[in-house]
XYZ file of N, CA, C and O in Angstrom:
884
model
N -61.330 -43.477 -24.093
C -59.953 -43.897 -24.350
C -59.010 -43.280 -23.319
O -59.220 -42.152 -22.864
N -57.960 -44.014 -22.953
C -56.999 -43.518 -21.972
C -56.053 -42.516 -22.603
O -55.658 -42.640 -23.758
N -55.707 -41.493 -21.826
C -54.723 -40.519 -22.281
C -53.320 -40.866 -21.801
O -52.388 -40.083 -21.971
N -53.164 -42.019 -21.180
C -51.858 -42.422 -20.672
C -50.887 -42.640 -21.834
O -51.278 -43.131 -22.896
N -49.623 -42.262 -21.647
C -48.653 -42.473 -22.734
C -48.374 -43.944 -22.957
O -48.555 -44.776 -22.064
N -47.943 -44.267 -24.161
C -47.518 -45.631 -24.446
C -46.309 -45.982 -23.581
O -45.462 -45.125 -23.313
N -46.257 -47.219 -23.134
C -45.121 -47.679 -22.335
C -44.225 -48.560 -23.196
O -44.685 -49.535 -23.785
N -42.957 -48.201 -23.279
C -41.970 -48.951 -24.049
C -40.959 -49.543 -23.081
O -40.333 -48.814 -22.303
N -40.820 -50.855 -23.114
C -39.858 -51.548 -22.263
C -38.615 -51.852 -23.088
O -38.711 -52.408 -24.189
N -37.464 -51.466 -22.575
C -36.197 -51.706 -23.259
C -35.366 -52.672 -22.422
O -35.121 -52.426 -21.238
N -34.946 -53.765 -23.046
C -34.244 -54.834 -22.332
C -32.846 -55.043 -22.896
O -32.644 -55.062 -24.111
N -31.876 -55.206 -22.000
C -30.519 -55.576 -22.405
C -29.874 -56.366 -21.276
O -30.373 -56.370 -20.142
N -28.741 -56.975 -21.581
C -28.008 -57.719 -20.565
C -27.331 -56.801 -19.563
O -26.928 -57.231 -18.488
N -27.189 -55.519 -19.926
C -26.526 -54.556 -19.041
C -26.860 -53.143 -19.461
O -28.007 -52.834 -19.771
N -25.827 -52.282 -19.535
C -26.067 -50.864 -19.828
C -26.017 -50.543 -21.311
O -26.304 -49.419 -21.713
N -25.655 -51.521 -22.150
C -25.528 -51.251 -23.578
C -26.800 -50.730 -24.205
O -26.776 -49.882 -25.098
N -27.945 -51.225 -23.731
C -29.223 -50.788 -24.279
C -29.519 -49.320 -24.049
O -30.430 -48.762 -24.673
N -28.744 -48.667 -23.188
C -28.921 -47.222 -22.997
C -28.600 -46.463 -24.283
O -29.152 -45.387 -24.528
N -27.725 -47.030 -25.133
C -27.432 -46.387 -26.410
C -28.656 -46.443 -27.325
O -28.881 -45.542 -28.137
N -29.453 -47.493 -27.171
C -30.696 -47.617 -27.929
C -31.775 -46.730 -27.307
O -32.505 -46.023 -28.016
N -31.870 -46.756 -25.990
C -32.845 -45.903 -25.301
C -32.687 -44.443 -25.706
O -33.674 -43.740 -25.950
N -31.467 -43.974 -25.782
C -31.201 -42.575 -26.129
C -31.848 -42.206 -27.461
O -32.488 -41.154 -27.596
N -31.691 -43.079 -28.461
C -32.251 -42.800 -29.790
C -33.771 -42.976 -29.810
O -34.488 -42.184 -30.427
N -34.256 -44.005 -29.137
C -35.700 -44.253 -29.119
C -36.438 -43.135 -28.394
O -37.476 -42.646 -28.854
N -35.893 -42.692 -27.271
C -36.535 -41.631 -26.498
C -36.566 -40.315 -27.281
O -37.511 -39.535 -27.164
N -35.535 -40.087 -28.090
C -35.528 -38.883 -28.923
C -36.597 -38.960 -30.009
O -37.219 -37.944 -30.363
N -36.826 -40.177 -30.527
C -37.837 -40.366 -31.566
C -39.255 -40.375 -31.005
O -40.203 -39.945 -31.668
N -39.404 -40.883 -29.772
C -40.715 -40.964 -29.134
C -40.675 -40.343 -27.728
O -40.787 -41.037 -26.718
N -40.532 -39.018 -27.656
C -40.469 -38.373 -26.339
C -41.792 -38.413 -25.591
O -41.833 -38.133 -24.385
N -42.860 -38.787 -26.296
C -44.189 -38.837 -25.676
C -44.411 -40.120 -24.876
O -45.379 -40.230 -24.131
N -43.510 -41.116 -25.038
C -43.725 -42.418 -24.401
C -43.160 -42.452 -22.981
O -42.307 -41.635 -22.607
N -43.652 -43.411 -22.201
C -43.071 -43.716 -20.886
C -42.139 -44.907 -21.060
O -42.417 -45.814 -21.850
N -41.035 -44.919 -20.315
C -40.014 -45.933 -20.531
C -39.705 -46.735 -19.277
O -39.673 -46.196 -18.174
N -39.480 -48.035 -19.481
C -38.986 -48.932 -18.442
C -37.725 -49.574 -19.005
O -37.752 -50.148 -20.099
N -36.613 -49.459 -18.280
C -35.357 -50.060 -18.732
C -35.028 -51.240 -17.828
O -34.949 -51.094 -16.603
N -34.837 -52.398 -18.444
C -34.523 -53.617 -17.704
C -33.124 -54.078 -18.099
O -32.883 -54.429 -19.265
N -32.202 -54.064 -17.149
C -30.835 -54.527 -17.375
C -30.611 -55.806 -16.562
O -30.717 -55.782 -15.339
N -30.333 -56.887 -17.249
C -30.121 -58.162 -16.565
C -28.674 -58.260 -16.080
O -27.889 -59.095 -16.545
N -28.327 -57.400 -15.148
C -26.952 -57.379 -14.638
C -26.557 -58.717 -14.008
O -25.388 -59.114 -14.063
N -27.522 -59.396 -13.401
C -27.210 -60.670 -12.747
C -26.775 -61.729 -13.759
O -26.034 -62.656 -13.418
N -27.218 -61.590 -15.015
C -26.860 -62.560 -16.045
C -25.727 -62.121 -16.946
O -25.308 -62.869 -17.827
N -25.218 -60.889 -16.762
C -24.170 -60.344 -17.620
C -22.837 -61.038 -17.349
O -22.518 -61.320 -16.186
N -22.032 -61.310 -18.396
C -22.293 -61.083 -19.817
C -22.998 -62.265 -20.462
O -22.857 -63.396 -20.001
N -23.731 -62.002 -21.533
C -24.463 -63.053 -22.232
C -23.590 -63.821 -23.223
O -23.882 -64.959 -23.563
N -22.547 -63.181 -23.726
C -21.840 -63.696 -24.893
C -21.247 -65.081 -24.775
O -21.080 -65.762 -25.781
N -20.925 -65.521 -23.563
C -20.224 -66.793 -23.428
C -21.049 -67.883 -22.757
O -20.515 -68.914 -22.357
N -22.357 -67.688 -22.622
C -23.198 -68.659 -21.928
C -23.840 -69.643 -22.916
O -24.065 -69.320 -24.080
N -24.166 -70.854 -22.455
C -24.816 -71.838 -23.333
C -26.161 -71.328 -23.836
O -26.896 -70.654 -23.102
N -26.492 -71.662 -25.075
C -27.699 -71.126 -25.702
C -28.967 -71.513 -24.947
O -29.850 -70.683 -24.748
N -29.079 -72.778 -24.545
C -30.312 -73.211 -23.881
C -30.514 -72.476 -22.568
O -31.641 -72.104 -22.215
N -29.432 -72.239 -21.846
C -29.507 -71.510 -20.584
C -29.933 -70.063 -20.830
O -30.792 -69.514 -20.121
N -29.355 -69.455 -21.855
C -29.669 -68.057 -22.160
C -31.111 -67.874 -22.606
O -31.788 -66.935 -22.182
N -31.586 -68.760 -23.475
C -32.965 -68.647 -23.949
C -33.937 -68.692 -22.773
O -34.844 -67.851 -22.660
N -33.740 -69.658 -21.894
C -34.624 -69.790 -20.733
C -34.543 -68.552 -19.845
O -35.570 -68.056 -19.355
N -33.345 -68.030 -19.659
C -33.182 -66.859 -18.795
C -33.854 -65.626 -19.413
O -34.542 -64.873 -18.734
N -33.625 -65.409 -20.710
C -34.197 -64.239 -21.380
C -35.719 -64.285 -21.332
O -36.381 -63.278 -21.032
N -36.292 -65.443 -21.621
C -37.755 -65.578 -21.572
C -38.274 -65.294 -20.167
O -39.288 -64.610 -19.985
N -37.569 -65.784 -19.152
C -37.998 -65.585 -17.772
C -37.925 -64.113 -17.364
O -38.882 -63.555 -16.811
N -36.790 -63.463 -17.643
C -36.603 -62.070 -17.226
C -37.543 -61.134 -17.988
O -38.199 -60.267 -17.402
N -37.622 -61.319 -19.305
C -38.497 -60.465 -20.102
C -39.958 -60.729 -19.749
O -40.759 -59.793 -19.633
N -40.303 -61.996 -19.549
C -41.682 -62.325 -19.176
C -42.087 -61.700 -17.861
O -43.208 -61.183 -17.726
N -41.202 -61.724 -16.891
C -41.491 -61.097 -15.595
C -41.685 -59.586 -15.747
O -42.570 -58.999 -15.122
N -40.857 -58.963 -16.587
C -40.971 -57.520 -16.803
C -42.282 -57.170 -17.516
O -42.923 -56.158 -17.201
N -42.683 -58.004 -18.464
C -43.952 -57.770 -19.155
C -45.114 -57.887 -18.183
O -46.034 -57.059 -18.185
N -45.079 -58.906 -17.332
C -46.152 -59.099 -16.352
C -46.237 -57.930 -15.385
O -47.338 -57.506 -14.983
N -45.095 -57.376 -15.008
C -45.072 -56.294 -14.019
C -45.445 -54.943 -14.608
O -46.149 -54.150 -13.980
N -45.004 -54.669 -15.830
C -45.124 -53.310 -16.369
C -46.134 -53.174 -17.510
O -46.454 -52.042 -17.896
N -46.632 -54.289 -18.060
C -47.627 -54.270 -19.140
C -47.267 -53.281 -20.248
O -48.042 -52.383 -20.574
N -46.105 -53.431 -20.866
C -45.698 -52.475 -21.904
C -46.511 -52.634 -23.184
O -47.089 -53.693 -23.451
N -46.540 -51.569 -23.966
C -47.185 -51.609 -25.279
C -46.228 -52.114 -26.351
O -46.658 -52.541 -27.426
N -44.937 -52.050 -26.077
C -43.909 -52.481 -27.020
C -42.664 -52.855 -26.226
O -42.356 -52.219 -25.213
N -41.962 -53.887 -26.678
C -40.705 -54.286 -26.034
C -39.584 -54.200 -27.058
O -39.698 -54.734 -28.167
N -38.504 -53.525 -26.687
C -37.301 -53.457 -27.515
C -36.252 -54.375 -26.899
O -35.853 -54.176 -25.749
N -35.829 -55.380 -27.637
C -34.735 -56.239 -27.189
C -33.447 -55.593 -27.696
O -33.028 -55.799 -28.831
N -32.842 -54.759 -26.849
C -31.698 -53.935 -27.247
C -30.392 -54.685 -27.028
O -29.449 -54.179 -26.421
N -30.355 -55.906 -27.548
C -29.202 -56.792 -27.346
C -29.123 -57.725 -28.543
O -30.087 -58.451 -28.822
N -27.998 -57.698 -29.254
C -27.843 -58.568 -30.418
C -27.880 -60.039 -30.032
O -28.532 -60.848 -30.703
N -27.187 -60.400 -28.960
C -27.143 -61.802 -28.552
C -28.542 -62.310 -28.217
O -28.963 -63.373 -28.680
N -29.284 -61.544 -27.416
C -30.637 -61.952 -27.030
C -31.562 -62.008 -28.239
O -32.404 -62.906 -28.354
N -31.415 -61.047 -29.150
C -32.302 -61.001 -30.320
C -32.048 -62.158 -31.268
O -32.990 -62.833 -31.717
N -30.773 -62.404 -31.587
C -30.478 -63.475 -32.542
C -30.786 -64.842 -31.958
O -31.018 -65.807 -32.690
N -30.849 -64.924 -30.629
C -31.074 -66.206 -29.968
C -32.538 -66.456 -29.611
O -33.059 -67.542 -29.836
N -33.213 -65.436 -29.056
C -34.504 -65.685 -28.409
C -35.669 -64.872 -28.952
O -36.794 -65.029 -28.468
N -35.455 -64.027 -29.946
C -36.540 -63.156 -30.411
C -37.734 -63.952 -30.936
O -38.889 -63.631 -30.638
N -37.467 -64.997 -31.691
C -38.569 -65.811 -32.227
C -39.374 -66.454 -31.102
O -40.614 -66.497 -31.152
N -38.686 -66.945 -30.079
C -39.375 -67.561 -28.941
C -40.203 -66.528 -28.172
O -41.316 -66.821 -27.727
N -39.666 -65.330 -28.014
C -40.395 -64.274 -27.305
C -41.665 -63.897 -28.064
O -42.732 -63.735 -27.475
N -41.546 -63.762 -29.365
C -42.716 -63.387 -30.175
C -43.771 -64.489 -30.153
O -44.974 -64.203 -30.188
N -43.335 -65.725 -30.091
C -44.281 -66.840 -30.054
C -45.001 -66.928 -28.712
O -46.150 -67.366 -28.640
N -44.348 -66.490 -27.647
C -44.866 -66.680 -26.297
C -45.708 -65.508 -25.802
O -46.653 -65.706 -25.036
N -45.373 -64.285 -26.244
C -46.033 -63.096 -25.711
C -46.733 -62.319 -26.820
O -46.238 -62.228 -27.940
N -47.884 -61.728 -26.484
C -48.690 -61.019 -27.472
C -48.155 -59.630 -27.781
O -48.451 -59.062 -28.837
N -47.387 -59.041 -26.881
C -46.874 -57.689 -27.077
C -45.910 -57.669 -28.273
O -45.173 -58.631 -28.500
N -45.908 -56.603 -29.080
C -44.967 -56.537 -30.197
C -43.531 -56.317 -29.726
O -43.287 -55.634 -28.722
N -42.582 -56.903 -30.459
C -41.159 -56.792 -30.140
C -40.411 -56.134 -31.297
O -40.707 -56.379 -32.466
N -39.430 -55.315 -30.957
C -38.450 -54.818 -31.922
C -37.097 -55.354 -31.479
O -36.688 -55.150 -30.335
N -36.422 -56.072 -32.369
C -35.153 -56.672 -32.018
C -33.960 -55.883 -32.533
O -34.108 -54.832 -33.167
N -32.794 -56.398 -32.230
C -31.531 -55.781 -32.648
C -30.700 -56.853 -33.323
O -30.344 -57.848 -32.693
N -30.404 -56.656 -34.599
C -29.590 -57.636 -35.324
C -28.439 -56.899 -36.005
O -28.516 -55.695 -36.246
N -27.351 -57.602 -36.301
C -26.200 -56.942 -36.926
C -26.577 -56.216 -38.214
O -27.247 -56.779 -39.081
N -26.122 -54.969 -38.345
C -26.516 -54.101 -39.468
C -25.668 -54.409 -40.703
O -25.002 -53.520 -41.270
N -25.719 -55.650 -41.142
C -24.893 -56.094 -42.264
C -25.406 -55.527 -43.592
O -24.614 -55.080 -44.434
N -26.712 -55.497 -43.780
C -27.271 -54.995 -45.035
C -26.889 -53.536 -45.280
O -26.347 -53.211 -46.351
N -27.151 -52.612 -44.341
C -26.766 -51.218 -44.609
C -25.254 -51.028 -44.693
O -24.780 -50.168 -45.447
N -24.490 -51.822 -43.945
C -23.032 -51.691 -44.000
C -22.512 -52.030 -45.391
O -21.676 -51.302 -45.953
N -23.003 -53.131 -45.963
C -22.566 -53.522 -47.305
C -23.034 -52.525 -48.355
O -22.333 -52.255 -49.337
N -24.220 -51.949 -48.136
C -24.754 -50.984 -49.093
C -23.920 -49.705 -49.109
O -23.730 -49.095 -50.168
N -23.411 -49.288 -47.956
C -22.690 -48.017 -47.903
C -21.182 -48.157 -48.110
O -20.512 -47.169 -48.410
N -20.649 -49.357 -47.978
C -19.207 -49.545 -48.087
C -18.718 -49.269 -49.502
O -19.259 -49.808 -50.468
N -17.693 -48.456 -49.604
C -17.110 -48.168 -50.912
C -16.052 -49.201 -51.285
O -15.910 -49.557 -52.450
N -15.330 -49.697 -50.298
C -14.295 -50.693 -50.583
C -14.857 -52.104 -50.688
O -14.175 -53.024 -51.147
N -16.104 -52.270 -50.207
C -16.759 -53.582 -50.170
C -15.995 -54.569 -49.282
O -15.997 -55.773 -49.517
N -15.387 -54.018 -48.243
C -14.772 -54.840 -47.214
C -15.221 -54.280 -45.869
O -14.893 -53.140 -45.523
N -16.003 -55.071 -45.119
C -16.524 -54.615 -43.837
C -16.150 -55.612 -42.746
O -15.739 -56.736 -43.031
N -16.297 -55.176 -41.512
C -16.114 -56.065 -40.367
C -17.356 -55.998 -39.495
O -17.999 -54.943 -39.392
N -17.698 -57.115 -38.896
C -18.802 -57.185 -37.936
C -18.181 -57.463 -36.577
O -17.632 -58.541 -36.348
N -18.250 -56.474 -35.678
C -17.645 -56.581 -34.361
C -18.744 -56.842 -33.336
O -19.604 -56.006 -33.098
N -18.730 -58.036 -32.744
C -19.779 -58.400 -31.796
C -19.239 -59.322 -30.723
O -18.033 -59.551 -30.614
N -20.142 -59.874 -29.933
C -19.735 -60.903 -28.981
C -19.450 -62.195 -29.753
O -19.868 -62.358 -30.902
N -18.760 -63.109 -29.103
C -18.506 -64.402 -29.742
C -19.816 -65.082 -30.119
O -19.933 -65.682 -31.193
N -20.810 -64.967 -29.248
C -22.097 -65.617 -29.507
C -22.755 -65.051 -30.759
O -23.289 -65.790 -31.593
N -22.740 -63.735 -30.902
C -23.411 -63.107 -32.045
C -22.719 -63.444 -33.355
O -23.374 -63.793 -34.340
N -21.401 -63.346 -33.395
C -20.721 -63.582 -34.681
C -20.718 -65.052 -35.064
O -20.609 -65.388 -36.248
N -20.861 -65.947 -34.101
C -20.876 -67.384 -34.409
C -22.266 -67.905 -34.760
O -22.389 -69.013 -35.294
N -23.293 -67.136 -34.474
C -24.659 -67.645 -34.623
C -25.067 -67.752 -36.088
O -24.712 -66.924 -36.927
N -25.848 -68.759 -36.393
C -26.332 -68.981 -37.755
C -27.122 -67.787 -38.266
O -27.078 -67.467 -39.462
N -27.849 -67.116 -37.374
C -28.631 -65.934 -37.777
C -27.723 -64.923 -38.476
O -28.078 -64.350 -39.512
N -26.546 -64.677 -37.899
C -25.615 -63.709 -38.478
C -25.085 -64.199 -39.816
O -24.993 -63.428 -40.782
N -24.773 -65.473 -39.912
C -24.281 -66.032 -41.176
C -25.364 -65.964 -42.257
O -25.048 -65.752 -43.436
N -26.618 -66.136 -41.861
C -27.719 -66.024 -42.823
C -27.840 -64.600 -43.361
O -28.128 -64.392 -44.543
N -27.640 -63.601 -42.490
C -27.669 -62.212 -42.940
C -26.572 -61.945 -43.972
O -26.788 -61.242 -44.956
N -25.412 -62.531 -43.749
C -24.307 -62.366 -44.696
C -24.658 -62.994 -46.035
O -24.463 -62.390 -47.096
N -25.199 -64.203 -45.992
C -25.575 -64.870 -47.251
C -26.627 -64.070 -48.013
O -26.599 -63.999 -49.248
N -27.545 -63.452 -47.283
C -28.661 -62.759 -47.939
C -28.291 -61.368 -48.434
O -28.754 -60.940 -49.501
N -27.449 -60.657 -47.671
C -27.267 -59.232 -47.955
C -25.848 -58.810 -48.323
O -25.628 -57.641 -48.642
N -24.891 -59.725 -48.276
C -23.497 -59.305 -48.448
C -22.893 -59.754 -49.771
O -21.666 -59.846 -49.890
N -23.717 -59.985 -50.777
C -23.179 -60.378 -52.082
C -22.248 -59.288 -52.605
O -22.582 -58.108 -52.601
N -21.065 -59.707 -53.028
C -20.099 -58.757 -53.562
C -19.323 -58.005 -52.501
O -18.534 -57.106 -52.824
N -19.525 -58.355 -51.233
C -18.867 -57.668 -50.124
C -18.112 -58.699 -49.280
O -18.638 -59.779 -49.001
N -16.896 -58.379 -48.912
C -16.120 -59.260 -48.045
C -16.385 -58.871 -46.595
O -16.210 -57.720 -46.204
N -16.817 -59.856 -45.797
C -17.240 -59.602 -44.426
C -16.334 -60.355 -43.456
O -16.231 -61.583 -43.523
N -15.694 -59.619 -42.568
C -14.905 -60.231 -41.515
C -15.697 -60.265 -40.220
O -16.254 -59.249 -39.804
N -15.792 -61.435 -39.605
C -16.501 -61.579 -38.333
C -15.487 -61.552 -37.192
O -14.574 -62.379 -37.149
N -15.669 -60.602 -36.288
C -14.718 -60.413 -35.192
C -15.474 -60.534 -33.870
O -16.303 -59.685 -33.532
N -15.194 -61.609 -33.136
C -15.854 -61.836 -31.855
C -14.969 -61.397 -30.700
O -13.790 -61.752 -30.647
N -15.540 -60.630 -29.792
C -14.789 -60.154 -28.624
C -15.404 -60.713 -27.345
O -16.623 -60.668 -27.165
N -14.555 -61.199 -26.472
C -15.022 -61.677 -25.168
C -14.944 -60.601 -24.093
O -15.397 -60.816 -22.968
N -14.370 -59.430 -24.448
C -14.062 -58.436 -23.425
C -14.743 -57.080 -23.603
O -14.907 -56.349 -22.623
N -15.105 -56.706 -24.836
C -15.523 -55.324 -25.076
C -16.785 -54.917 -24.319
O -16.904 -53.763 -23.895
N -17.736 -55.837 -24.145
C -18.949 -55.468 -23.400
C -18.598 -55.080 -21.965
O -19.109 -54.092 -21.432
N -17.705 -55.837 -21.358
C -17.264 -55.499 -20.000
C -16.474 -54.196 -19.994
O -16.596 -53.389 -19.053
N -15.674 -53.960 -21.039
C -14.937 -52.698 -21.133
C -15.903 -51.518 -21.231
O -15.644 -50.447 -20.657
N -17.009 -51.707 -21.959
C -18.001 -50.636 -22.085
C -18.661 -50.340 -20.744
O -18.900 -49.175 -20.388
N -18.965 -51.392 -19.997
C -19.551 -51.191 -18.667
C -18.569 -50.427 -17.773
O -18.958 -49.522 -17.026
N -17.291 -50.769 -17.865
C -16.273 -50.085 -17.074
C -16.134 -48.626 -17.509
O -15.968 -47.729 -16.671
N -16.214 -48.390 -18.813
C -16.119 -47.018 -19.343
C -17.230 -46.146 -18.770
O -16.994 -45.026 -18.310
N -18.451 -46.675 -18.770
C -19.590 -45.909 -18.272
C -19.488 -45.687 -16.765
O -19.962 -44.682 -16.242
N -18.835 -46.622 -16.074
C -18.684 -46.516 -14.625
C -17.518 -45.625 -14.215
O -17.246 -45.457 -13.024
N -16.815 -45.069 -15.219
C -15.710 -44.173 -14.910
C -14.401 -44.881 -14.634
O -13.499 -44.295 -14.026
N -14.279 -46.139 -15.065
C -13.046 -46.894 -14.864
C -12.572 -47.467 -16.198
O -12.544 -48.690 -16.395
N -12.207 -46.609 -17.153
C -11.865 -47.080 -18.501
C -10.607 -47.936 -18.523
O -9.678 -47.725 -17.736
N -10.600 -48.906 -19.436
C -9.401 -49.721 -19.627
C -8.413 -48.929 -20.474
O -8.757 -47.894 -21.069
N -7.177 -49.412 -20.561
C -6.162 -48.655 -21.287
C -6.311 -48.834 -22.804
O -7.004 -49.732 -23.280
N -5.627 -47.972 -23.540
C -5.728 -47.981 -25.000
C -5.254 -49.296 -25.602
O -5.821 -49.767 -26.593
N -4.228 -49.890 -25.018
C -3.697 -51.137 -25.573
C -4.757 -52.231 -25.565
O -4.848 -53.038 -26.504
N -5.583 -52.266 -24.520
C -6.642 -53.276 -24.437
C -7.685 -53.056 -25.527
O -8.169 -54.013 -26.154
N -8.026 -51.807 -25.785
C -8.980 -51.486 -26.858
C -8.393 -51.864 -28.215
O -9.059 -52.499 -29.051
N -7.145 -51.487 -28.448
C -6.511 -51.790 -29.735
C -6.465 -53.284 -30.001
O -6.689 -53.734 -31.130
N -6.200 -54.068 -28.979
C -6.123 -55.519 -29.164
C -7.459 -56.109 -29.597
O -7.497 -57.053 -30.406
N -8.555 -55.553 -29.088
C -9.878 -56.095 -29.408
C -10.340 -55.700 -30.817
O -11.026 -56.474 -31.492
N -9.996 -54.492 -31.255
C -10.503 -54.026 -32.557
C -9.543 -54.325 -33.707
O -9.940 -54.246 -34.878
N -8.301 -54.689 -33.411
C -7.303 -54.886 -34.465
C -7.757 -55.847 -35.568
O -7.521 -55.576 -36.760
N -8.413 -56.988 -35.251
C -8.806 -57.908 -36.325
C -9.832 -57.333 -37.303
O -10.051 -57.917 -38.372
N -10.480 -56.224 -36.934
C -11.453 -55.602 -37.841
C -10.783 -54.983 -39.061
O -11.418 -54.816 -40.107
N -9.516 -54.645 -38.924
C -8.837 -53.847 -39.943
C -8.002 -54.745 -40.844
O -6.961 -55.263 -40.453
N -8.507 -54.924 -42.066
C -7.860 -55.803 -43.047
C -7.574 -54.995 -44.306
O -8.447 -54.277 -44.815
N -6.363 -55.096 -44.790
C -5.986 -54.466 -46.053
C -5.364 -55.541 -46.937
O -4.304 -56.078 -46.628
N -6.068 -55.879 -48.017
C -5.588 -56.930 -48.911
C -6.187 -56.718 -50.284
O -7.321 -56.246 -50.412
N -5.429 -57.072 -51.304
C -5.925 -56.968 -52.669
C -6.313 -55.561 -53.067
O -7.212 -55.364 -53.894
N -5.642 -54.585 -52.487
C -5.947 -53.193 -52.818
C -7.181 -52.651 -52.131
O -7.583 -51.515 -52.403
N -7.785 -53.440 -51.252
C -8.976 -52.987 -50.525
C -8.724 -53.080 -49.031
O -8.073 -54.022 -48.568
N -9.251 -52.109 -48.301
C -9.144 -52.196 -46.858
C -10.491 -51.881 -46.206
O -11.340 -51.216 -46.800
N -10.677 -52.389 -45.033
C -11.927 -52.215 -44.299
C -12.282 -50.736 -44.212
O -11.442 -49.903 -43.843
N -13.544 -50.411 -44.568
C -13.974 -49.017 -44.423
C -15.218 -48.862 -43.554
O -15.632 -47.733 -43.253
N -15.822 -49.981 -43.124
C -17.026 -49.932 -42.293
C -16.957 -51.048 -41.253
O -16.656 -52.195 -41.598
N -17.245 -50.698 -40.005
C -17.300 -51.693 -38.940
C -18.691 -51.664 -38.314
O -19.142 -50.623 -37.824
N -19.380 -52.792 -38.368
C -20.703 -52.926 -37.769
C -20.540 -53.160 -36.270
O -19.865 -54.107 -35.857
N -21.156 -52.316 -35.464
C -21.143 -52.495 -34.014
C -22.287 -53.432 -33.657
O -23.425 -53.011 -33.471
N -21.982 -54.727 -33.582
C -23.004 -55.757 -33.414
C -23.217 -56.122 -31.949
O -23.513 -57.270 -31.613
N -23.045 -55.153 -31.076
C -23.380 -55.267 -29.660
C -23.741 -53.868 -29.201
O -22.996 -52.916 -29.484
N -24.867 -53.724 -28.528
C -25.322 -52.381 -28.160
C -24.436 -51.735 -27.106
O -24.517 -50.524 -26.879
N -23.572 -52.509 -26.459
C -22.586 -51.919 -25.553
C -21.522 -51.113 -26.307
O -20.978 -50.135 -25.773
N -21.204 -51.533 -27.514
C -20.024 -51.012 -28.185
C -20.088 -49.528 -28.550
O -19.036 -48.864 -28.544
N -21.264 -48.948 -28.889
C -21.279 -47.505 -29.147
C -20.813 -46.662 -27.958
O -20.407 -45.508 -28.147
N -20.851 -47.225 -26.751
C -20.317 -46.509 -25.586
C -18.807 -46.304 -25.713
O -18.224 -45.469 -25.009
N -18.177 -47.066 -26.592
C -16.729 -47.011 -26.769
C -16.304 -46.396 -28.093
O -15.121 -46.433 -28.442
N -17.243 -45.814 -28.838
C -16.926 -45.332 -30.188
C -15.780 -44.326 -30.184
O -14.896 -44.373 -31.051
N -15.770 -43.422 -29.225
C -14.683 -42.434 -29.153
C -13.339 -43.122 -28.962
O -12.333 -42.755 -29.587
N -13.320 -44.160 -28.121
C -12.087 -44.914 -27.900
C -11.687 -45.682 -29.169
O -10.498 -45.775 -29.502
N -12.672 -46.256 -29.851
C -12.392 -46.978 -31.091
C -11.738 -46.050 -32.116
O -10.737 -46.402 -32.744
N -12.329 -44.881 -32.297
C -11.802 -43.934 -33.290
C -10.376 -43.523 -32.953
O -9.523 -43.389 -33.834
N -10.108 -43.334 -31.675
C -8.779 -42.885 -31.249
C -7.718 -43.967 -31.428
O -6.522 -43.657 -31.559
N -8.140 -45.228 -31.457
C -7.193 -46.339 -31.505
C -7.230 -47.124 -32.807
O -6.550 -48.156 -32.923
N -7.984 -46.645 -33.778
C -8.072 -47.326 -35.069
C -6.837 -47.012 -35.917
O -6.337 -45.890 -35.903
N -6.346 -47.986 -36.677
C -5.177 -47.728 -37.530
C -5.486 -46.822 -38.714
O -4.565 -46.218 -39.284
N -6.756 -46.752 -39.120
C -7.190 -45.785 -40.135
C -8.675 -45.504 -39.911
O -9.379 -46.282 -39.259
N -9.171 -44.387 -40.450
C -10.575 -44.025 -40.220
C -11.540 -44.998 -40.914
O -11.296 -45.419 -42.052
N -12.595 -45.357 -40.211
C -13.676 -46.167 -40.774
C -15.000 -45.613 -40.265
O -15.031 -44.814 -39.329
N -16.089 -46.043 -40.878
C -17.416 -45.733 -40.354
C -17.788 -46.807 -39.330
O -17.754 -48.000 -39.636
N -18.134 -46.366 -38.122
C -18.572 -47.280 -37.058
C -20.093 -47.273 -37.059
O -20.704 -46.277 -36.686
N -20.723 -48.342 -37.495
C -22.166 -48.356 -37.743
C -22.938 -48.774 -36.495
O -22.911 -49.926 -36.071
N -23.638 -47.800 -35.907
C -24.442 -47.986 -34.703
C -25.876 -48.330 -35.124
O -26.477 -47.583 -35.891
N -26.443 -49.436 -34.623
C -27.798 -49.820 -35.047
C -28.907 -48.997 -34.403
O -30.051 -49.076 -34.827
N -28.590 -48.210 -33.374
C -29.636 -47.552 -32.588
C -30.563 -46.649 -33.413
O -31.785 -46.675 -33.207
N -30.070 -45.820 -34.335
C -30.993 -44.991 -35.117
C -32.017 -45.806 -35.913
O -33.188 -45.432 -36.001
N -31.580 -46.946 -36.477
C -32.507 -47.795 -37.227
C -33.541 -48.422 -36.301
O -34.715 -48.566 -36.675
N -33.122 -48.811 -35.095
C -34.059 -49.374 -34.119
C -35.104 -48.322 -33.747
O -36.304 -48.611 -33.667
N -34.657 -47.088 -33.547
C -35.582 -46.005 -33.186
C -36.604 -45.772 -34.298
O -37.790 -45.546 -34.009
N -36.163 -45.849 -35.546
C -37.112 -45.672 -36.657
C -38.147 -46.791 -36.654
O -39.337 -46.566 -36.927
N -37.712 -48.000 -36.361
C -38.631 -49.138 -36.310
C -39.645 -48.980 -35.177
O -40.836 -49.276 -35.348
N -39.170 -48.523 -34.017
C -40.074 -48.289 -32.879
C -41.124 -47.257 -33.258
O -42.318 -47.426 -32.972
């Protein structure tokens, strides 16, 4: 038997998957890692579905052929909700995907009012609506699609942060107070967004729990 470490390939449209890599590497420090960022295709959120599916299959397939990983993590909500089934059907390697953490958010919310903050593609997709139907009984869920936050996260990591007003404008729809209840949990439904958590907290109108999916992904890996 080979003593070589397991190889885990982590894929995202850009640098957002680094938030997942951080948690996975802490859980499996014995593994070898390959990180694939499809910068040429970034951002994914506003592209046609058929184009994205073909691109994701091509890029991930090329990476699998080159690196022969033992496991692939699709560290992107848009890619997972769109192409995970196709990837699993096409390739023998096991996949761990990233989907909006609606079930745990509803379970932990005390006010039973949550927001799902993602790309336009993720919040509009039927996959996300199905999760709400299945797991959000008794919970009011606001879907908030952003066309800018993934790019803001890339800029933040590159040392060129956008101003507070731009952050506030993107997160403002998450915060709803009505009928004596106000939002107490925000699902970060894009792996780029945890890069901005400090900025979110500083610009939120009241404190909420910002739910990062990375720890759950690491447990699954």
